[in-house]
């Protein structure tokens, strides 16, 4: 089992990441914790993890990242916000800073720069445990060469509204992982 306690802060005008924290346990063992900060020219992390001990990381970047991949499933849905409501289907390259190169986020935390694409495929009505929703379907692609082990294609559906809530998603291949929203309360 992987348990992550996550926080993320975003710029309200661009939805690009400002900061975040990750605390990670794998099985019953503490794996690590870290604090992340992102600017237009720098990604940095202060961390302590089981494998490496105490580390400070600073990575020079050309621009603020499009996304902070902290491995929370809810966070995947936030990628849908990079396609404004009413946008036509299409593909966008993403420059991300990940908290771990492991597909489960089960290492680190540490800064792991990664490029990939998000593809907005279509709008459709889907039913999950939490109900029936008008959803937008996306796929994460172009991960070849970016990770220690190539990530199989990942499909996800998010609410077709300003919230972009994750409804369901799945990935095949060696991962064989599927997620579904089973309960939702909105005010």
mmCIF file of C-alpha atoms in Angstrom:
data_model
loop_
_atom_site.group_PDB
_atom_site.id
_atom_site.type_symbol
_atom_site.label_atom_id
_atom_site.label_comp_id
_atom_site.label_asym_id
_atom_site.label_seq_id
_atom_site.Cartn_x
_atom_site.Cartn_y
_atom_site.Cartn_z
ATOM 1 C CA UNK A 1 0.000 0.000 0.000
ATOM 2 C CA UNK A 2 1.108 3.528 -0.817
ATOM 3 C CA UNK A 3 -0.255 6.349 1.344
ATOM 4 C CA UNK A 4 0.389 9.961 0.339
ATOM 5 C CA UNK A 5 -0.531 13.117 2.199
ATOM 6 C CA UNK A 6 -0.555 15.841 -0.447
ATOM 7 C CA UNK A 7 -1.045 19.606 -0.654
ATOM 8 C CA UNK A 8 -0.720 21.736 -3.788
ATOM 9 C CA UNK A 9 -1.013 25.457 -4.431
ATOM 10 C CA UNK A 10 -1.717 26.934 -7.874
ATOM 11 C CA UNK A 11 -1.628 30.402 -9.429
ATOM 12 C CA UNK A 12 -5.270 31.431 -9.751
ATOM 13 C CA UNK A 13 -4.831 33.097 -13.153
ATOM 14 C CA UNK A 14 -2.939 30.282 -14.936
ATOM 15 C CA UNK A 15 -3.516 27.216 -12.725
ATOM 16 C CA UNK A 16 0.235 26.571 -12.853
ATOM 17 C CA UNK A 17 1.801 25.162 -9.668
ATOM 18 C CA UNK A 18 3.296 27.399 -6.987
ATOM 19 C CA UNK A 19 4.121 24.938 -4.216
ATOM 20 C CA UNK A 20 3.244 21.632 -2.608
ATOM 21 C CA UNK A 21 4.068 19.061 0.012
ATOM 22 C CA UNK A 22 4.250 15.272 -0.147
ATOM 23 C CA UNK A 23 4.485 12.840 2.768
ATOM 24 C CA UNK A 24 4.789 9.239 1.678
ATOM 25 C CA UNK A 25 4.505 5.831 3.342
ATOM 26 C CA UNK A 26 4.968 2.522 1.528
ATOM 27 C CA UNK A 27 3.566 -0.464 3.382
ATOM 28 C CA UNK A 28 3.917 0.438 7.034
ATOM 29 C CA UNK A 29 7.251 2.248 6.517
ATOM 30 C CA UNK A 30 7.796 6.000 6.252
ATOM 31 C CA UNK A 31 9.332 6.608 2.822
ATOM 32 C CA UNK A 32 9.841 10.368 2.858
ATOM 33 C CA UNK A 33 8.466 13.886 2.970
ATOM 34 C CA UNK A 34 9.227 16.970 0.942
ATOM 35 C CA UNK A 35 8.321 20.586 0.309
ATOM 36 C CA UNK A 36 8.234 21.879 -3.295
ATOM 37 C CA UNK A 37 8.271 25.423 -4.724
ATOM 38 C CA UNK A 38 7.974 26.491 -8.358
ATOM 39 C CA UNK A 39 8.742 29.862 -9.942
ATOM 40 C CA UNK A 40 9.147 30.994 -13.544
ATOM 41 C CA UNK A 41 12.841 30.017 -13.440
ATOM 42 C CA UNK A 42 13.302 27.507 -10.618
ATOM 43 C CA UNK A 43 11.888 24.279 -9.205
ATOM 44 C CA UNK A 44 13.124 23.410 -5.732
ATOM 45 C CA UNK A 45 12.537 20.766 -3.106
ATOM 46 C CA UNK A 46 13.613 20.240 0.495
ATOM 47 C CA UNK A 47 13.168 16.615 1.419
ATOM 48 C CA UNK A 48 14.046 13.775 3.699
ATOM 49 C CA UNK A 49 13.558 10.265 2.393
ATOM 50 C CA UNK A 50 14.318 6.716 3.482
ATOM 51 C CA UNK A 51 16.819 5.983 0.707
ATOM 52 C CA UNK A 52 18.776 9.261 0.440
ATOM 53 C CA UNK A 53 18.332 11.073 3.755
ATOM 54 C CA UNK A 54 18.141 14.887 3.791
ATOM 55 C CA UNK A 55 18.491 16.550 0.363
ATOM 56 C CA UNK A 56 17.987 20.005 -1.155
ATOM 57 C CA UNK A 57 17.248 20.099 -4.884
ATOM 58 C CA UNK A 58 17.216 23.098 -7.227
ATOM 59 C CA UNK A 59 16.448 22.722 -10.926
ATOM 60 C CA UNK A 60 16.759 25.688 -13.314
ATOM 61 C CA UNK A 61 13.823 25.830 -15.735
ATOM 62 C CA UNK A 62 12.821 28.026 -18.708
ATOM 63 C CA UNK A 63 9.295 28.709 -17.428
ATOM 64 C CA UNK A 64 6.928 27.775 -14.637
ATOM 65 C CA UNK A 65 5.803 24.124 -15.012
ATOM 66 C CA UNK A 66 2.365 23.411 -16.453
ATOM 67 C CA UNK A 67 1.661 20.853 -13.719
ATOM 68 C CA UNK A 68 2.946 19.376 -10.461
ATOM 69 C CA UNK A 69 2.512 15.611 -10.658
ATOM 70 C CA UNK A 70 2.142 14.645 -7.010
ATOM 71 C CA UNK A 71 0.498 11.274 -7.820
ATOM 72 C CA UNK A 72 -2.836 12.078 -6.153
ATOM 73 C CA UNK A 73 -5.629 10.784 -8.415
ATOM 74 C CA UNK A 74 -7.637 13.950 -7.749
ATOM 75 C CA UNK A 75 -4.690 15.914 -9.160
ATOM 76 C CA UNK A 76 -4.960 14.036 -12.477
ATOM 77 C CA UNK A 77 -8.384 15.601 -12.967
ATOM 78 C CA UNK A 78 -6.852 19.060 -12.650
ATOM 79 C CA UNK A 79 -5.022 18.405 -15.921
ATOM 80 C CA UNK A 80 -8.412 18.689 -17.640
ATOM 81 C CA UNK A 81 -8.469 22.375 -16.678
ATOM 82 C CA UNK A 82 -5.654 22.988 -19.168
ATOM 83 C CA UNK A 83 -8.395 22.662 -21.811
ATOM 84 C CA UNK A 84 -10.885 25.474 -21.034
ATOM 85 C CA UNK A 85 -14.578 24.617 -21.196
ATOM 86 C CA UNK A 86 -15.739 24.824 -24.791
ATOM 87 C CA UNK A 87 -12.275 23.976 -26.155
ATOM 88 C CA UNK A 88 -12.188 21.687 -29.153
ATOM 89 C CA UNK A 89 -10.583 18.247 -28.842
ATOM 90 C CA UNK A 90 -6.840 18.385 -29.295
ATOM 91 C CA UNK A 91 -3.415 17.645 -27.879
ATOM 92 C CA UNK A 92 -1.194 19.739 -25.582
ATOM 93 C CA UNK A 93 2.410 19.168 -24.580
ATOM 94 C CA UNK A 94 2.933 19.377 -20.809
ATOM 95 C CA UNK A 95 6.111 20.301 -18.947
ATOM 96 C CA UNK A 96 5.667 18.800 -15.492
ATOM 97 C CA UNK A 97 7.570 18.426 -12.281
ATOM 98 C CA UNK A 98 6.811 15.069 -10.689
ATOM 99 C CA UNK A 99 7.313 14.134 -7.032
ATOM 100 C CA UNK A 100 8.514 10.656 -8.064
ATOM 101 C CA UNK A 101 9.358 8.811 -11.301
ATOM 102 C CA UNK A 102 7.616 5.689 -9.939
ATOM 103 C CA UNK A 103 4.192 5.146 -11.558
ATOM 104 C CA UNK A 104 2.622 4.837 -8.077
ATOM 105 C CA UNK A 105 4.579 7.759 -6.669
ATOM 106 C CA UNK A 106 6.151 5.272 -4.232
ATOM 107 C CA UNK A 107 9.666 6.758 -4.155
ATOM 108 C CA UNK A 108 11.150 10.035 -2.987
ATOM 109 C CA UNK A 109 9.773 12.555 -2.827
ATOM 110 C CA UNK A 110 12.106 14.410 -5.169
ATOM 111 C CA UNK A 111 11.934 16.671 -8.225
ATOM 112 C CA UNK A 112 11.611 14.638 -11.397
ATOM 113 C CA UNK A 113 11.166 16.770 -14.563
ATOM 114 C CA UNK A 114 8.974 15.111 -17.179
ATOM 115 C CA UNK A 115 7.378 15.974 -20.510
ATOM 116 C CA UNK A 116 4.234 14.299 -21.836
ATOM 117 C CA UNK A 117 1.049 15.179 -23.708
ATOM 118 C CA UNK A 118 -2.575 15.359 -22.695
ATOM 119 C CA UNK A 119 -5.122 14.611 -25.405
ATOM 120 C CA UNK A 120 -8.709 15.845 -25.085
ATOM 121 C CA UNK A 121 -10.676 13.280 -27.087
ATOM 122 C CA UNK A 122 -14.409 13.959 -26.688
ATOM 123 C CA UNK A 123 -17.363 14.735 -24.438
ATOM 124 C CA UNK A 124 -19.687 11.918 -23.419
ATOM 125 C CA UNK A 125 -22.097 10.881 -20.680
ATOM 126 C CA UNK A 126 -20.706 8.275 -18.269
ATOM 127 C CA UNK A 127 -21.970 6.523 -15.169
ATOM 128 C CA UNK A 128 -19.752 5.771 -12.162
ATOM 129 C CA UNK A 129 -20.568 4.809 -8.574
ATOM 130 C CA UNK A 130 -21.119 8.493 -7.712
ATOM 131 C CA UNK A 131 -23.740 8.955 -10.457
ATOM 132 C CA UNK A 132 -24.144 9.918 -14.112
ATOM 133 C CA UNK A 133 -22.106 12.839 -15.430
ATOM 134 C CA UNK A 134 -21.411 14.793 -18.589
ATOM 135 C CA UNK A 135 -17.684 14.114 -18.896
ATOM 136 C CA UNK A 136 -14.676 14.984 -20.989
ATOM 137 C CA UNK A 137 -12.414 12.067 -21.958
ATOM 138 C CA UNK A 138 -8.629 12.526 -21.938
ATOM 139 C CA UNK A 139 -5.567 10.421 -22.555
ATOM 140 C CA UNK A 140 -2.022 10.924 -21.246
ATOM 141 C CA UNK A 141 0.488 10.055 -23.982
ATOM 142 C CA UNK A 142 4.064 10.621 -25.145
ATOM 143 C CA UNK A 143 5.766 9.294 -22.016
ATOM 144 C CA UNK A 144 8.281 7.103 -23.896
ATOM 145 C CA UNK A 145 11.813 7.787 -22.712
ATOM 146 C CA UNK A 146 10.626 10.005 -19.860
ATOM 147 C CA UNK A 147 10.345 7.400 -17.089
ATOM 148 C CA UNK A 148 12.535 4.519 -15.909
ATOM 149 C CA UNK A 149 9.790 2.182 -17.194
ATOM 150 C CA UNK A 150 7.451 3.379 -19.951
ATOM 151 C CA UNK A 151 3.987 4.243 -18.672
ATOM 152 C CA UNK A 152 1.211 2.531 -20.676
ATOM 153 C CA UNK A 153 -1.464 4.900 -22.101
ATOM 154 C CA UNK A 154 -3.677 6.344 -19.372
ATOM 155 C CA UNK A 155 -7.320 7.242 -20.065
ATOM 156 C CA UNK A 156 -9.404 9.400 -17.736
ATOM 157 C CA UNK A 157 -12.793 11.078 -17.625
ATOM 158 C CA UNK A 158 -13.377 14.354 -15.767
ATOM 159 C CA UNK A 159 -16.501 16.407 -15.118
ATOM 160 C CA UNK A 160 -17.399 18.743 -17.968
ATOM 161 C CA UNK A 161 -17.458 21.813 -15.732
ATOM 162 C CA UNK A 162 -15.096 24.380 -14.190
ATOM 163 C CA UNK A 163 -14.099 21.896 -11.439
ATOM 164 C CA UNK A 164 -12.702 19.202 -13.737
ATOM 165 C CA UNK A 165 -13.252 16.524 -11.101
ATOM 166 C CA UNK A 166 -11.738 13.114 -11.769
ATOM 167 C CA UNK A 167 -14.548 10.587 -12.420
ATOM 168 C CA UNK A 168 -12.735 7.490 -13.620
ATOM 169 C CA UNK A 169 -9.507 6.435 -15.224
ATOM 170 C CA UNK A 170 -7.433 3.464 -16.040
ATOM 171 C CA UNK A 171 -4.219 2.168 -17.454
ATOM 172 C CA UNK A 172 -3.455 -1.242 -18.891
ATOM 173 C CA UNK A 173 -0.167 -2.963 -19.591
ATOM 174 C CA UNK A 174 1.950 -3.984 -16.620
ATOM 175 C CA UNK A 175 0.041 -1.539 -14.371
ATOM 176 C CA UNK A 176 -3.551 -2.825 -14.790
ATOM 177 C CA UNK A 177 -4.917 -0.071 -12.572
ATOM 178 C CA UNK A 178 -8.406 1.463 -12.616
ATOM 179 C CA UNK A 179 -9.991 4.169 -10.470
ATOM 180 C CA UNK A 180 -13.592 5.317 -10.149
ATOM 181 C CA UNK A 181 -15.329 8.005 -8.131
ATOM 182 C CA UNK A 182 -17.887 6.230 -5.938
ATOM 183 C CA UNK A 183 -19.256 9.135 -3.887
ATOM 184 C CA UNK A 184 -19.537 12.893 -4.405
ATOM 185 C CA UNK A 185 -21.119 15.647 -2.336
ATOM 186 C CA UNK A 186 -21.276 19.186 -3.718
ATOM 187 C CA UNK A 187 -22.473 22.307 -1.978
#
